[in-house]
Amino acid sequence: MDKRWICKELPDDAAATQLAAQLSIEKPLAALLIQRGIDSPEAAADFFNPDIKKLHDPFLMKDMDKAVERLSQAILENEKILVYGDYDVDGTSAVALLYSFICEIIGSDYKKLVEYYIPDRYKEGYGISDQGIEYCRNNGINLLISLDCGIKANDKVDLANKYGVDVIICDHHLEGDELPNAVAILDPKRSDCGYPYKELSGCGVGFKFIQGYCQKYQLPDQLWLSRLDLVAISIASDIVAITGENRILAHFGLEIINKFPRMGIKSILDQAGIKLHYPFKEETIFTRVISISDLVFYVGPRINAAGRMNTGRESVKLFLVEDEDKSVEIGKQINRQNDLRKEQDRNATEEAIHMIKESHEYINRKSIVIYNPNWFKGIIGIVASRLVEEFYKPTIVLTKSSDGLITGSARSVKEFDIYNGIDSCSDLLEHFGGHKFAAGLSMKEENLEEFSEKFEQYVIENLTETFTVPEIAVDMPLDLTEITHDFLNHLKRFAPFGPGNPEPVFQSTGIVDEGNGRIVGDKHLKCRVLYPDRSCQPIDVIAFNRKDKLPIIKDNKPFDILYHVEENVWNNMVNIQLNVKDVRGGEDDEDVMMNPCDDDPNDYPEVMTDLK
């Protein structure tokens, strides 16, 4: 599908020139800094040099003192503790972080006093469950600590209190009308919390908890700093903003992953075919430094696959394992589950696309509501994202659930609030929840047709034609001659990339293929580009899944590209490569629109996880 190119507003030329001189960097990169609100040498120094000392005081978070005190009491009095978390990457990494911390504090008796619990995605659903509370009751648990869930679990907390179980909630979602009656609620988004940074992941909130505990009891910093790798994985996989405090956490977490990866993470990366670069081990083959995008595309989906296809407990085991043989065994098992998830995802997506293209019903519709009772519930959110990529329409994918209801996952396009669209049909639903970009819902089967029509009408009335075509935000034009190794080295300091700090997209125009443009791997476009009428060193190009653009580059006419500048490592050789996002013939330049754009989690539909 063709996409609109939306160019961000360029900063004042004089300001970019001055900042470039002050920082001794290339002018386009100075302009990129100003676009991102970094307009002084001091701000640039903070941006380029994350400092662990600039993390906020954990006790600025509401109830931190209560949470730390209650955990300390439980440890001192040998109470039984249950660390409870969601089944996705954020939840399982948070459980591994807090569970391992408490075990280390308790010492040799930890097996008698602390356990972890991950609810079954299909039998218990998201959040604190009745079964989880019953487990506490039947196993003498005195303190339940929930991670990445609990902020709206009022009834479940009341039930726990009835059974004499205290609850500490560590969450990062929005509160409901009333807060649960818990001993402590750590959530930077709660309305009465003055914590300066609101975008922590669920694991990030757990991290602040252990940081606060160590701070109060003057424990070694290594106890909390050593677990930053788990926080980085949660930040990447939960698609939270990589700004402010998250940028610091992600930076140092990636440093641990690259230098001292825990057994389980190394096993998962090995399964993905990625060898780590250890600067202190000459025998290790240099491939590449692990980035946020590697965590998003290689680690996160595999960890999530355990919760989708089997149980999230396997993910926690992977994070905690210290035996190399066991880590390989768990890694292979999770990788097999991911392969099964991909197969089911691929089959369901192909089937859905075929159903849509073969049905006259969908041709003129502004939305997609599609149902197949045989699709596996664990992959319908992924399928919804794939359909948005294919058709760029608000999409709801539904299947039959074990309780006899139809259950579904929804994904949106930019500028359309899919939660409001579903809410407008709430009279036909049993349950629903979510946010602007993703949601979940369930209904009785007899309501499906009426729901589909009512939702379609809402989309017609609320989605303008402007936003029925996907778009790519373009940071700025760039001349190929400006792309040097120094330029790339300076650009790498902008990482880690993600929401709030997206990887820059550059535009080069009037270029040609050197002559060896071809398709590789059946679907990827590879070539070398240069200017036809002036001296320019050819630059390698890879365009994943864009074999459809081969006729444009083989047309013997200049064309334009949008791309990321990256490092390609092959056979221990490091080269500059343009990772192309889109290609168009040069005569289509007039379609490029000028408009300031903000990065948005909805720009990453392919990695949106199922609604919790």
Coordinates of C-alpha atoms in Angstrom, one line a residue:
M1 CA 0.0 0.0 0.0
D2 CA 1.3 3.4 -0.9
K3 CA 2.1 5.7 2.0
R4 CA 2.0 9.5 2.4
W5 CA 5.4 11.1 3.3
I6 CA 4.9 13.7 6.0
C7 CA 7.9 15.9 6.5
K8 CA 8.5 17.4 10.0
E9 CA 9.1 21.1 10.2
L10 CA 12.8 21.9 10.0
P11 CA 14.3 24.1 12.7
D12 CA 15.8 27.6 12.1
D13 CA 18.9 27.2 9.9
A14 CA 21.0 29.6 12.0
A15 CA 20.2 27.8 15.2
A16 CA 21.1 24.4 13.7
T17 CA 24.4 25.8 12.4
Q18 CA 25.3 27.3 15.8
L19 CA 24.5 24.1 17.8
A20 CA 26.5 22.0 15.3
A21 CA 29.5 24.2 15.9
Q22 CA 29.1 24.1 19.6
L23 CA 28.8 20.3 19.7
S24 CA 31.3 19.6 16.8
I25 CA 28.7 17.4 15.0
E26 CA 27.1 17.5 11.5
K27 CA 24.5 20.2 10.9
P28 CA 21.7 17.7 10.1
L29 CA 22.2 16.0 13.4
A30 CA 22.1 19.3 15.2
A31 CA 18.8 20.0 13.5
L32 CA 17.6 16.6 14.6
L33 CA 18.4 17.5 18.2
I34 CA 16.5 20.8 18.0
Q35 CA 13.5 18.9 16.5
R36 CA 13.5 16.8 19.6
G37 CA 13.6 19.8 22.0
I38 CA 17.3 19.6 22.6
D39 CA 18.5 23.1 21.7
S40 CA 21.5 23.8 23.9
P41 CA 24.9 22.2 24.6
E42 CA 23.8 21.5 28.2
A43 CA 20.6 19.7 27.1
A44 CA 22.6 17.8 24.5
A45 CA 25.2 16.7 27.1
D46 CA 22.4 15.2 29.2
F47 CA 20.9 13.5 26.2
F48 CA 24.1 12.0 24.9
N49 CA 25.4 11.0 28.3
P50 CA 22.7 9.3 30.4
D51 CA 23.7 9.4 34.1
I52 CA 22.4 6.9 36.6
K53 CA 22.7 9.5 39.3
K54 CA 20.0 11.5 37.6
L55 CA 17.3 8.9 38.4
H56 CA 14.6 10.4 40.5
D57 CA 14.4 9.7 44.2
P58 CA 12.1 6.6 44.5
F59 CA 10.5 8.1 47.6
L60 CA 8.9 10.8 45.5
M61 CA 6.5 8.1 44.4
K62 CA 3.3 8.0 46.5
D63 CA 3.2 5.1 49.1
M64 CA 6.9 4.1 48.5
D65 CA 7.6 4.4 52.2
K66 CA 4.6 2.1 53.0
A67 CA 5.6 -0.4 50.4
V68 CA 9.3 -0.6 51.6
E69 CA 8.3 -0.8 55.2
R70 CA 5.7 -3.6 54.6
L71 CA 8.2 -5.7 52.6
S72 CA 10.9 -5.2 55.2
Q73 CA 8.4 -6.4 57.9
A74 CA 7.5 -9.5 55.9
I75 CA 11.2 -10.4 55.5
L76 CA 12.1 -9.7 59.1
E77 CA 9.2 -11.7 60.4
N78 CA 9.6 -14.6 58.0
E79 CA 6.2 -14.1 56.4
K80 CA 5.3 -15.9 53.2
I81 CA 5.5 -13.6 50.1
L82 CA 3.9 -14.1 46.7
V83 CA 5.3 -12.1 43.8
Y84 CA 2.4 -11.9 41.3
G85 CA 2.7 -10.6 37.7
D86 CA 1.1 -10.4 34.3
Y87 CA 1.9 -13.0 31.6
D88 CA 3.5 -10.7 29.1
V89 CA 7.1 -9.5 28.9
D90 CA 6.6 -6.5 31.2
G91 CA 4.9 -8.6 33.8
T92 CA 7.2 -11.6 33.7
S93 CA 10.4 -9.5 33.7
A94 CA 9.0 -7.5 36.7
V95 CA 8.3 -10.8 38.6
A96 CA 11.8 -12.0 37.8
L97 CA 13.3 -8.7 39.0
L98 CA 11.4 -8.5 42.3
Y99 CA 11.4 -12.2 43.1
S100 CA 15.2 -12.6 42.6
F101 CA 15.8 -9.4 44.7
I102 CA 13.7 -10.7 47.6
C103 CA 15.4 -14.1 47.4
E104 CA 18.8 -12.5 47.5
I105 CA 17.8 -10.5 50.6
I106 CA 16.3 -13.5 52.4
G107 CA 19.2 -15.8 51.7
S108 CA 19.2 -19.6 51.9
D109 CA 15.7 -19.9 53.2
Y110 CA 14.1 -18.1 50.3
K111 CA 12.4 -21.3 48.9
K112 CA 10.3 -21.5 52.1
L113 CA 9.3 -17.9 52.1
V114 CA 8.9 -16.5 48.6
E115 CA 7.1 -17.7 45.5
Y116 CA 6.0 -16.2 42.2
Y117 CA 2.7 -16.6 40.4
I118 CA 1.8 -15.9 36.7
P119 CA -1.9 -16.3 35.9
D120 CA -3.0 -18.5 33.1
R121 CA -3.9 -16.2 30.2
Y122 CA -6.9 -18.3 29.2
K123 CA -8.2 -19.7 32.4
E124 CA -7.6 -16.7 34.7
G125 CA -7.2 -13.7 32.3
Y126 CA -5.4 -10.5 32.9
G127 CA -4.6 -9.2 36.4
I128 CA -5.1 -10.5 39.9
S129 CA -7.4 -13.5 39.7
D130 CA -9.8 -15.3 42.0
Q131 CA -7.5 -18.3 41.6
G132 CA -4.5 -16.3 42.6
I133 CA -6.2 -15.1 45.8
E134 CA -7.3 -18.7 46.6
Y135 CA -3.7 -19.8 46.1
C136 CA -2.7 -17.3 48.7
R137 CA -5.4 -18.5 51.1
N138 CA -4.5 -22.2 50.7
N139 CA -0.7 -21.7 50.9
G140 CA -0.4 -19.4 53.9
I141 CA 0.7 -16.3 51.9
N142 CA 0.8 -13.2 54.1
L143 CA 1.8 -10.6 51.5
L144 CA 1.0 -10.5 47.8
I145 CA 2.9 -8.0 45.6
S146 CA 1.4 -7.5 42.2
L147 CA 3.4 -6.2 39.2
D148 CA 2.1 -4.7 36.0
C149 CA -1.5 -5.1 37.2
G150 CA -3.8 -4.5 40.2
I151 CA -4.6 -0.8 39.9
K152 CA -8.3 -1.6 39.2
A153 CA -8.4 -4.9 41.1
N154 CA -10.6 -3.5 43.9
D155 CA -12.7 -6.6 44.4
K156 CA -9.7 -9.0 44.3
V157 CA -7.8 -6.8 46.9
D158 CA -10.9 -6.8 49.1
L159 CA -11.1 -10.6 48.9
A160 CA -7.4 -10.9 49.8
N161 CA -7.9 -8.7 52.8
K162 CA -10.8 -10.9 53.8
Y163 CA -8.4 -13.8 53.9
G164 CA -5.8 -11.9 55.8
V165 CA -3.5 -11.3 52.9
D166 CA -1.9 -7.8 52.5
V167 CA -1.4 -6.5 49.0
I168 CA 1.2 -4.1 47.6
I169 CA 0.4 -3.0 44.0
C170 CA 3.1 -2.0 41.6
D171 CA 1.4 -0.9 38.4
H172 CA 1.7 1.7 35.6
H173 CA -1.8 1.8 34.2
L174 CA -4.5 4.4 34.8
E175 CA -6.6 4.1 38.0
G176 CA -10.3 3.5 38.1
D177 CA -12.9 5.6 39.9
E178 CA -11.6 4.4 43.3
L179 CA -8.2 2.9 44.3
P180 CA -8.1 -0.6 45.7
N181 CA -7.8 -1.0 49.5
A182 CA -4.2 -2.1 49.4
V183 CA -1.4 -1.6 51.9
A184 CA 0.5 0.5 49.3
I185 CA -0.1 1.4 45.7
L186 CA 3.0 2.3 43.6
D187 CA 1.8 3.8 40.3
P188 CA 3.2 7.1 38.9
K189 CA 0.0 7.6 36.9
R190 CA -2.3 7.6 40.0
S191 CA -3.8 11.1 40.2
D192 CA -2.4 11.9 43.7
C193 CA 1.2 10.8 42.9
G194 CA 3.7 13.5 42.4
Y195 CA 6.4 11.4 40.9
P196 CA 8.1 13.5 38.2
Y197 CA 8.2 10.8 35.5
K198 CA 4.9 9.1 34.5
E199 CA 6.0 6.7 31.7
L200 CA 7.7 3.9 33.6
S201 CA 6.9 0.3 32.5
G202 CA 5.5 -2.1 35.0
C203 CA 8.9 -3.6 35.6
G204 CA 10.2 0.0 35.9
V205 CA 7.9 0.5 38.9
G206 CA 9.2 -2.7 40.4
F207 CA 12.7 -1.4 39.9
K208 CA 11.9 1.8 41.7
F209 CA 10.6 -0.3 44.6
I210 CA 13.9 -2.3 45.0
Q211 CA 15.8 1.0 44.5
G212 CA 13.8 2.5 47.3
Y213 CA 14.4 -0.5 49.5
C214 CA 18.1 -0.5 49.0
Q215 CA 18.2 3.3 49.6
K216 CA 16.4 3.1 52.9
Y217 CA 18.4 0.2 54.3
Q218 CA 21.7 1.3 52.8
L219 CA 22.2 -1.9 50.8
P220 CA 24.8 -2.1 48.0
D221 CA 23.8 -0.3 44.7
Q222 CA 24.6 -3.5 42.8
L223 CA 21.5 -5.1 44.2
W224 CA 19.3 -2.9 42.1
L225 CA 21.6 -1.8 39.3
S226 CA 22.3 -5.4 38.3
R227 CA 18.7 -5.9 37.3
L228 CA 18.5 -3.1 34.8
D229 CA 18.7 -5.6 31.9
L230 CA 15.2 -6.7 32.8
V231 CA 14.0 -3.2 32.9
A232 CA 15.4 -2.5 29.4
I233 CA 13.6 -5.6 28.1
S234 CA 10.3 -4.4 29.6
I235 CA 10.7 -0.9 28.2
A236 CA 11.4 -2.2 24.7
S237 CA 8.6 -4.8 24.7
D238 CA 5.9 -2.7 26.3
I239 CA 6.4 0.2 23.8
V240 CA 6.7 2.8 26.5
A241 CA 8.3 6.2 25.8
I242 CA 12.1 6.1 25.8
T243 CA 12.5 9.6 27.2
G244 CA 13.6 11.0 30.6
E245 CA 14.1 8.3 33.2
N246 CA 13.3 5.5 30.8
R247 CA 16.2 6.6 28.5
I248 CA 18.6 6.2 31.5
L249 CA 17.2 2.9 32.5
A250 CA 17.3 1.5 28.9
H251 CA 20.8 2.8 28.3
F252 CA 22.3 1.1 31.3
G253 CA 20.1 -2.0 30.8
L254 CA 21.4 -2.5 27.3
E255 CA 24.9 -2.1 28.6
I256 CA 24.4 -5.1 30.9
I257 CA 22.8 -7.1 28.1
N258 CA 25.8 -6.5 25.8
K259 CA 28.5 -7.0 28.3
F260 CA 27.2 -9.4 30.9
P261 CA 24.0 -11.0 29.6
R262 CA 22.1 -13.4 31.9
M263 CA 22.0 -17.0 30.8
G264 CA 18.4 -16.9 29.6
I265 CA 18.8 -13.8 27.5
K266 CA 21.9 -15.1 25.8
S267 CA 20.0 -18.3 25.1
I268 CA 17.1 -16.5 23.5
L269 CA 19.4 -14.4 21.4
D270 CA 21.3 -17.5 20.3
Q271 CA 18.0 -19.1 19.3
A272 CA 17.3 -15.9 17.2
G273 CA 20.7 -16.4 15.5
I274 CA 22.3 -13.4 17.2
K275 CA 25.8 -13.7 18.6
L276 CA 26.8 -11.1 21.2
H277 CA 29.9 -9.0 21.0
Y278 CA 32.0 -9.4 24.1
P279 CA 34.8 -6.8 24.0
F280 CA 36.8 -8.8 26.6
K281 CA 36.5 -12.2 24.8
E282 CA 38.5 -12.3 21.6
E283 CA 37.1 -15.7 20.6
T284 CA 33.6 -14.4 20.2
I285 CA 32.6 -13.5 16.7
F286 CA 31.6 -9.8 16.3
T287 CA 28.1 -9.5 14.9
R288 CA 26.5 -6.4 16.4
V289 CA 25.7 -4.5 19.6
I290 CA 22.2 -5.4 20.8
S291 CA 19.8 -2.5 20.5
I292 CA 16.2 -1.7 21.7
S293 CA 14.9 -2.9 18.3
D294 CA 16.6 -6.3 18.8
L295 CA 14.8 -6.6 22.1
V296 CA 11.5 -5.6 20.4
F297 CA 11.8 -7.9 17.4
Y298 CA 13.8 -10.9 18.7
V299 CA 13.5 -11.1 22.5
G300 CA 10.0 -9.7 23.2
P301 CA 8.0 -11.9 20.8
R302 CA 9.7 -15.1 22.1
I303 CA 9.1 -14.2 25.7
N304 CA 5.5 -13.3 24.9
A305 CA 5.1 -16.6 23.0
A306 CA 5.4 -18.6 26.3
G307 CA 2.4 -16.8 27.7
R308 CA 0.4 -17.0 24.5
M309 CA 1.1 -20.7 23.8
N310 CA 1.7 -22.2 27.2
T311 CA 2.5 -20.4 30.4
G312 CA 4.3 -17.2 31.4
R313 CA 6.0 -19.1 34.2
E314 CA 8.4 -20.4 31.5
S315 CA 9.5 -16.8 30.8
V316 CA 10.2 -16.1 34.5
K317 CA 12.2 -19.4 34.6
L318 CA 14.2 -18.2 31.6
F319 CA 15.0 -14.8 33.2
L320 CA 16.1 -16.6 36.5
V321 CA 18.0 -19.6 35.2
E322 CA 21.7 -19.7 36.1
D323 CA 22.6 -23.2 34.7
E324 CA 23.8 -22.9 31.1
D325 CA 22.4 -26.3 30.0
K326 CA 19.0 -25.5 31.6
S327 CA 19.0 -22.1 29.9
V328 CA 19.5 -23.7 26.5
E329 CA 16.7 -26.2 27.2
I330 CA 14.3 -23.5 28.2
G331 CA 15.4 -21.2 25.4
K332 CA 14.8 -23.9 22.8
Q333 CA 11.4 -24.7 24.3
I334 CA 10.3 -21.1 24.2
N335 CA 11.7 -20.8 20.7
R336 CA 9.5 -23.7 19.6
Q337 CA 6.5 -22.0 21.1
N338 CA 7.4 -18.9 19.2
D339 CA 7.7 -20.9 16.0
L340 CA 4.2 -22.4 16.6
R341 CA 2.9 -18.9 17.4
K342 CA 4.4 -17.6 14.1
E343 CA 2.8 -20.5 12.2
Q344 CA -0.6 -19.9 13.7
D345 CA -0.2 -16.2 13.2
R346 CA 0.8 -16.6 9.6
N347 CA -2.0 -19.1 8.8
A348 CA -4.7 -17.0 10.4
T349 CA -3.4 -13.8 8.8
E350 CA -3.4 -15.4 5.3
E351 CA -6.9 -16.8 5.9
A352 CA -8.2 -13.4 7.1
I353 CA -6.7 -11.6 4.1
H354 CA -8.2 -14.1 1.8
M355 CA -11.6 -13.7 3.5
I356 CA -11.5 -9.9 3.2
K357 CA -10.3 -9.8 -0.4
E358 CA -12.9 -12.4 -1.5
S359 CA -15.8 -10.7 0.1
H360 CA -17.7 -7.8 -1.5
E361 CA -18.8 -6.9 2.0
Y362 CA -15.4 -5.5 2.9
I363 CA -14.6 -3.5 -0.3
N364 CA -16.3 -0.3 0.6
R365 CA -16.2 -0.6 4.4
K366 CA -14.1 1.8 6.5
S367 CA -13.5 -0.9 9.1
I368 CA -12.8 -4.6 9.4
V369 CA -14.6 -6.8 11.9
I370 CA -13.7 -10.4 11.1
Y371 CA -14.6 -13.6 13.0
N372 CA -13.4 -17.2 12.8
P373 CA -14.2 -19.5 15.8
N374 CA -11.1 -21.6 15.0
W375 CA -8.5 -18.9 15.4
F376 CA -6.3 -19.3 18.4
K377 CA -7.0 -16.6 21.0
G378 CA -3.4 -16.0 21.7
I379 CA -2.6 -14.6 18.3
I380 CA -5.6 -12.6 17.3
G381 CA -4.0 -9.3 18.5
I382 CA -1.1 -10.0 16.2
V383 CA -3.4 -10.8 13.3
A384 CA -5.3 -7.5 13.9
S385 CA -2.0 -5.6 13.6
R386 CA -1.1 -7.5 10.4
L387 CA -4.5 -6.6 8.9
V388 CA -4.0 -2.9 9.8
E389 CA -0.7 -3.0 8.0
E390 CA -2.3 -4.6 5.0
F391 CA -5.5 -2.6 4.7
Y392 CA -5.0 0.4 7.0
K393 CA -8.5 0.3 8.5
P394 CA -9.6 0.1 12.2
T395 CA -9.6 -3.7 12.7
I396 CA -11.2 -6.1 15.1
V397 CA -10.4 -9.8 15.0
L398 CA -12.6 -12.2 16.8
T399 CA -12.6 -15.8 17.8
K400 CA -14.6 -18.2 20.1
S401 CA -13.5 -18.3 23.7
S402 CA -13.8 -21.2 26.2
D403 CA -16.8 -19.5 27.9
G404 CA -18.9 -19.6 24.8
L405 CA -18.5 -15.8 24.1
I406 CA -16.9 -14.3 21.1
T407 CA -13.7 -12.5 22.2
G408 CA -11.6 -10.1 20.1
S409 CA -8.6 -7.8 19.9
A410 CA -8.7 -4.4 18.2
R411 CA -6.0 -2.3 16.6
S412 CA -6.3 1.2 15.2
V413 CA -5.0 3.5 12.6
K414 CA -3.5 6.9 13.4
E415 CA -6.0 9.6 14.5
F416 CA -8.8 7.1 15.2
D417 CA -9.7 6.3 18.8
I418 CA -10.7 2.6 18.6
Y419 CA -11.6 2.5 22.3
N420 CA -14.2 5.2 21.8
G421 CA -15.5 3.3 18.8
I422 CA -16.0 0.1 20.8
D423 CA -17.4 2.1 23.7
S424 CA -20.1 3.4 21.3
C425 CA -21.3 -0.2 20.9
S426 CA -21.0 -1.1 24.6
D427 CA -24.7 -2.1 24.9
L428 CA -23.8 -5.1 22.7
L429 CA -20.8 -6.2 24.7
E430 CA -20.1 -8.3 27.8
H431 CA -16.7 -6.8 28.5
F432 CA -14.3 -4.4 26.9
G433 CA -11.3 -2.3 27.8
G434 CA -8.2 -0.7 26.3
H435 CA -7.0 2.6 25.0
K436 CA -6.9 4.7 21.8
F437 CA -4.7 2.3 19.8
A438 CA -5.6 -1.1 21.1
A439 CA -8.5 -2.8 22.9
G440 CA -10.1 -6.1 23.8
L441 CA -13.7 -7.1 23.9
S442 CA -16.2 -9.9 24.2
M443 CA -19.8 -10.4 23.2
K444 CA -22.5 -13.0 22.6
E445 CA -22.4 -14.5 19.2
E446 CA -25.9 -13.3 18.3
N447 CA -24.7 -9.6 18.7
L448 CA -21.9 -9.9 16.2
E449 CA -23.7 -8.7 13.1
E450 CA -25.3 -5.7 14.9
F451 CA -22.0 -4.8 16.5
S452 CA -20.2 -4.9 13.1
E453 CA -22.7 -2.5 11.6
K454 CA -22.8 -0.2 14.5
F455 CA -19.0 0.0 14.7
E456 CA -18.8 0.6 11.0
Q457 CA -21.2 3.5 11.3
Y458 CA -19.1 5.1 14.1
V459 CA -16.0 4.8 11.9
I460 CA -17.7 6.4 9.0
E461 CA -18.7 9.3 11.1
N462 CA -15.4 9.8 12.9
L463 CA -12.6 8.8 10.6
T464 CA -11.7 11.5 7.9
E465 CA -10.4 10.5 4.5
T466 CA -7.1 12.2 5.4
F467 CA -6.3 9.4 7.8
T468 CA -7.3 6.4 5.6
V469 CA -3.8 6.3 4.0
P470 CA -0.8 5.2 6.1
E471 CA 2.0 7.7 6.5
I472 CA 5.7 7.9 7.3
A473 CA 7.0 10.8 9.3
V474 CA 10.2 12.1 7.7
D475 CA 12.7 14.0 9.9
M476 CA 14.6 15.8 7.2
P477 CA 16.2 15.6 3.7
L478 CA 19.8 14.3 3.6
D479 CA 22.4 14.4 0.9
L480 CA 24.1 11.0 0.4
T481 CA 27.5 12.7 0.5
E482 CA 26.8 13.7 4.1
I483 CA 26.6 10.1 5.2
T484 CA 30.0 9.3 6.6
H485 CA 31.3 7.0 9.3
D486 CA 31.7 10.1 11.6
F487 CA 28.0 11.0 10.8
L488 CA 27.0 7.4 11.8
N489 CA 29.0 7.4 14.9
H490 CA 27.4 10.6 16.1
L491 CA 24.0 9.4 15.1
K492 CA 24.4 6.2 17.2
R493 CA 24.6 8.4 20.3
F494 CA 20.9 9.3 19.7
A495 CA 20.0 5.7 20.7
P496 CA 18.3 4.0 22.4
F497 CA 15.4 4.7 20.0
G498 CA 11.7 4.1 20.5
P499 CA 8.5 6.1 21.2
G500 CA 9.4 9.6 22.1
N501 CA 12.8 9.2 20.5
P502 CA 12.2 7.4 17.2
E503 CA 15.0 6.3 14.9
P504 CA 15.4 9.2 12.4
V505 CA 13.9 8.8 9.0
F506 CA 15.9 10.7 6.3
Q507 CA 14.9 11.4 2.7
S508 CA 17.2 11.4 -0.3
T509 CA 16.0 12.4 -3.8
G510 CA 17.1 12.0 -7.3
I511 CA 19.3 8.9 -6.8
V512 CA 19.8 5.9 -9.0
D513 CA 20.6 2.2 -8.7
E514 CA 24.2 1.5 -9.4
G515 CA 23.0 -1.4 -11.6
N516 CA 22.9 -4.5 -9.4
G517 CA 19.4 -4.0 -7.8
R518 CA 17.9 -7.4 -7.0
I519 CA 15.5 -9.4 -4.8
V520 CA 17.1 -11.4 -1.9
G521 CA 15.4 -13.8 0.4
D522 CA 12.4 -13.9 -2.0
K523 CA 11.0 -10.6 -0.7
H524 CA 13.7 -8.1 0.2
L525 CA 15.1 -5.5 -2.1
K526 CA 18.9 -5.0 -2.2
C527 CA 20.9 -2.5 -4.2
R528 CA 23.6 0.3 -4.1
V529 CA 22.6 3.9 -4.7
L530 CA 24.4 7.0 -5.8
Y531 CA 23.7 10.3 -7.7
P532 CA 23.7 10.0 -11.5
D533 CA 25.2 13.4 -12.3
R534 CA 27.9 14.0 -9.6
S535 CA 30.6 12.3 -7.7
C536 CA 29.2 10.1 -4.9
Q537 CA 30.4 6.9 -3.3
P538 CA 27.7 4.2 -3.7
I539 CA 26.0 3.2 -0.5
D540 CA 24.4 -0.2 0.3
V541 CA 20.7 -0.3 0.6
I542 CA 18.4 -3.0 2.0
A543 CA 14.6 -2.6 1.9
F544 CA 12.9 -5.4 3.8
N545 CA 9.6 -6.8 2.4
R546 CA 9.7 -4.3 -0.5
K547 CA 10.3 -6.4 -3.6
D548 CA 7.3 -4.5 -5.1
K549 CA 9.6 -1.5 -5.5
L550 CA 12.1 -3.3 -7.8
P551 CA 10.5 -1.9 -11.0
I552 CA 11.0 1.7 -9.7
I553 CA 14.7 1.3 -9.2
K554 CA 15.2 -0.6 -12.4
D555 CA 13.4 2.0 -14.5
N556 CA 16.6 3.9 -15.3
K557 CA 15.1 7.0 -13.8
P558 CA 16.0 8.8 -10.6
F559 CA 13.9 7.9 -7.6
D560 CA 13.5 9.0 -3.9
I561 CA 13.9 7.0 -0.7
L562 CA 13.1 7.2 3.0
Y563 CA 15.5 5.3 5.2
H564 CA 17.3 4.8 8.5
V565 CA 21.1 5.0 8.5
E566 CA 22.6 2.0 10.2
E567 CA 25.7 -0.2 10.6
N568 CA 25.8 -3.5 8.8
V569 CA 28.2 -6.1 10.2
W570 CA 29.1 -9.0 8.0
N571 CA 32.1 -11.3 8.3
N572 CA 33.7 -9.0 10.8
M573 CA 33.4 -6.1 8.4
V574 CA 31.4 -2.9 9.3
N575 CA 29.7 -0.9 6.6
I576 CA 27.2 1.9 6.3
Q577 CA 23.8 0.7 5.1
L578 CA 20.6 2.5 4.4
N579 CA 17.6 0.6 5.7
V580 CA 14.9 1.8 3.3
K581 CA 11.3 2.3 4.5
D582 CA 9.8 3.4 1.2
V583 CA 10.7 4.1 -2.4
R584 CA 8.9 6.3 -5.0
G585 CA 9.6 7.6 -8.4
G586 CA 11.1 11.1 -8.5
E587 CA 8.1 12.5 -10.3
D588 CA 5.9 11.9 -7.2
D589 CA 7.7 14.5 -5.1
E590 CA 4.6 16.7 -5.0
D591 CA 2.9 14.1 -2.8
V592 CA 5.3 14.8 0.0
M593 CA 3.5 16.8 2.7
M594 CA 5.0 19.4 5.0
N595 CA 3.6 18.9 8.5
P596 CA 5.1 18.7 12.0
C597 CA 4.6 15.1 13.3
D598 CA 5.0 13.6 16.7
D599 CA 6.1 10.0 17.3
D600 CA 3.4 7.8 18.6
P601 CA 3.2 4.2 19.8
N602 CA 0.6 3.6 17.0
D603 CA 3.5 4.0 14.6
Y604 CA 4.6 0.6 15.8
P605 CA 1.6 -1.6 15.1
E606 CA 3.7 -4.7 14.3
V607 CA 4.9 -4.9 17.8
M608 CA 1.8 -3.9 19.7
T609 CA 1.0 -6.7 22.1
D610 CA -2.4 -8.0 23.0
L611 CA -4.5 -5.9 25.3
K612 CA -3.8 -6.9 28.9

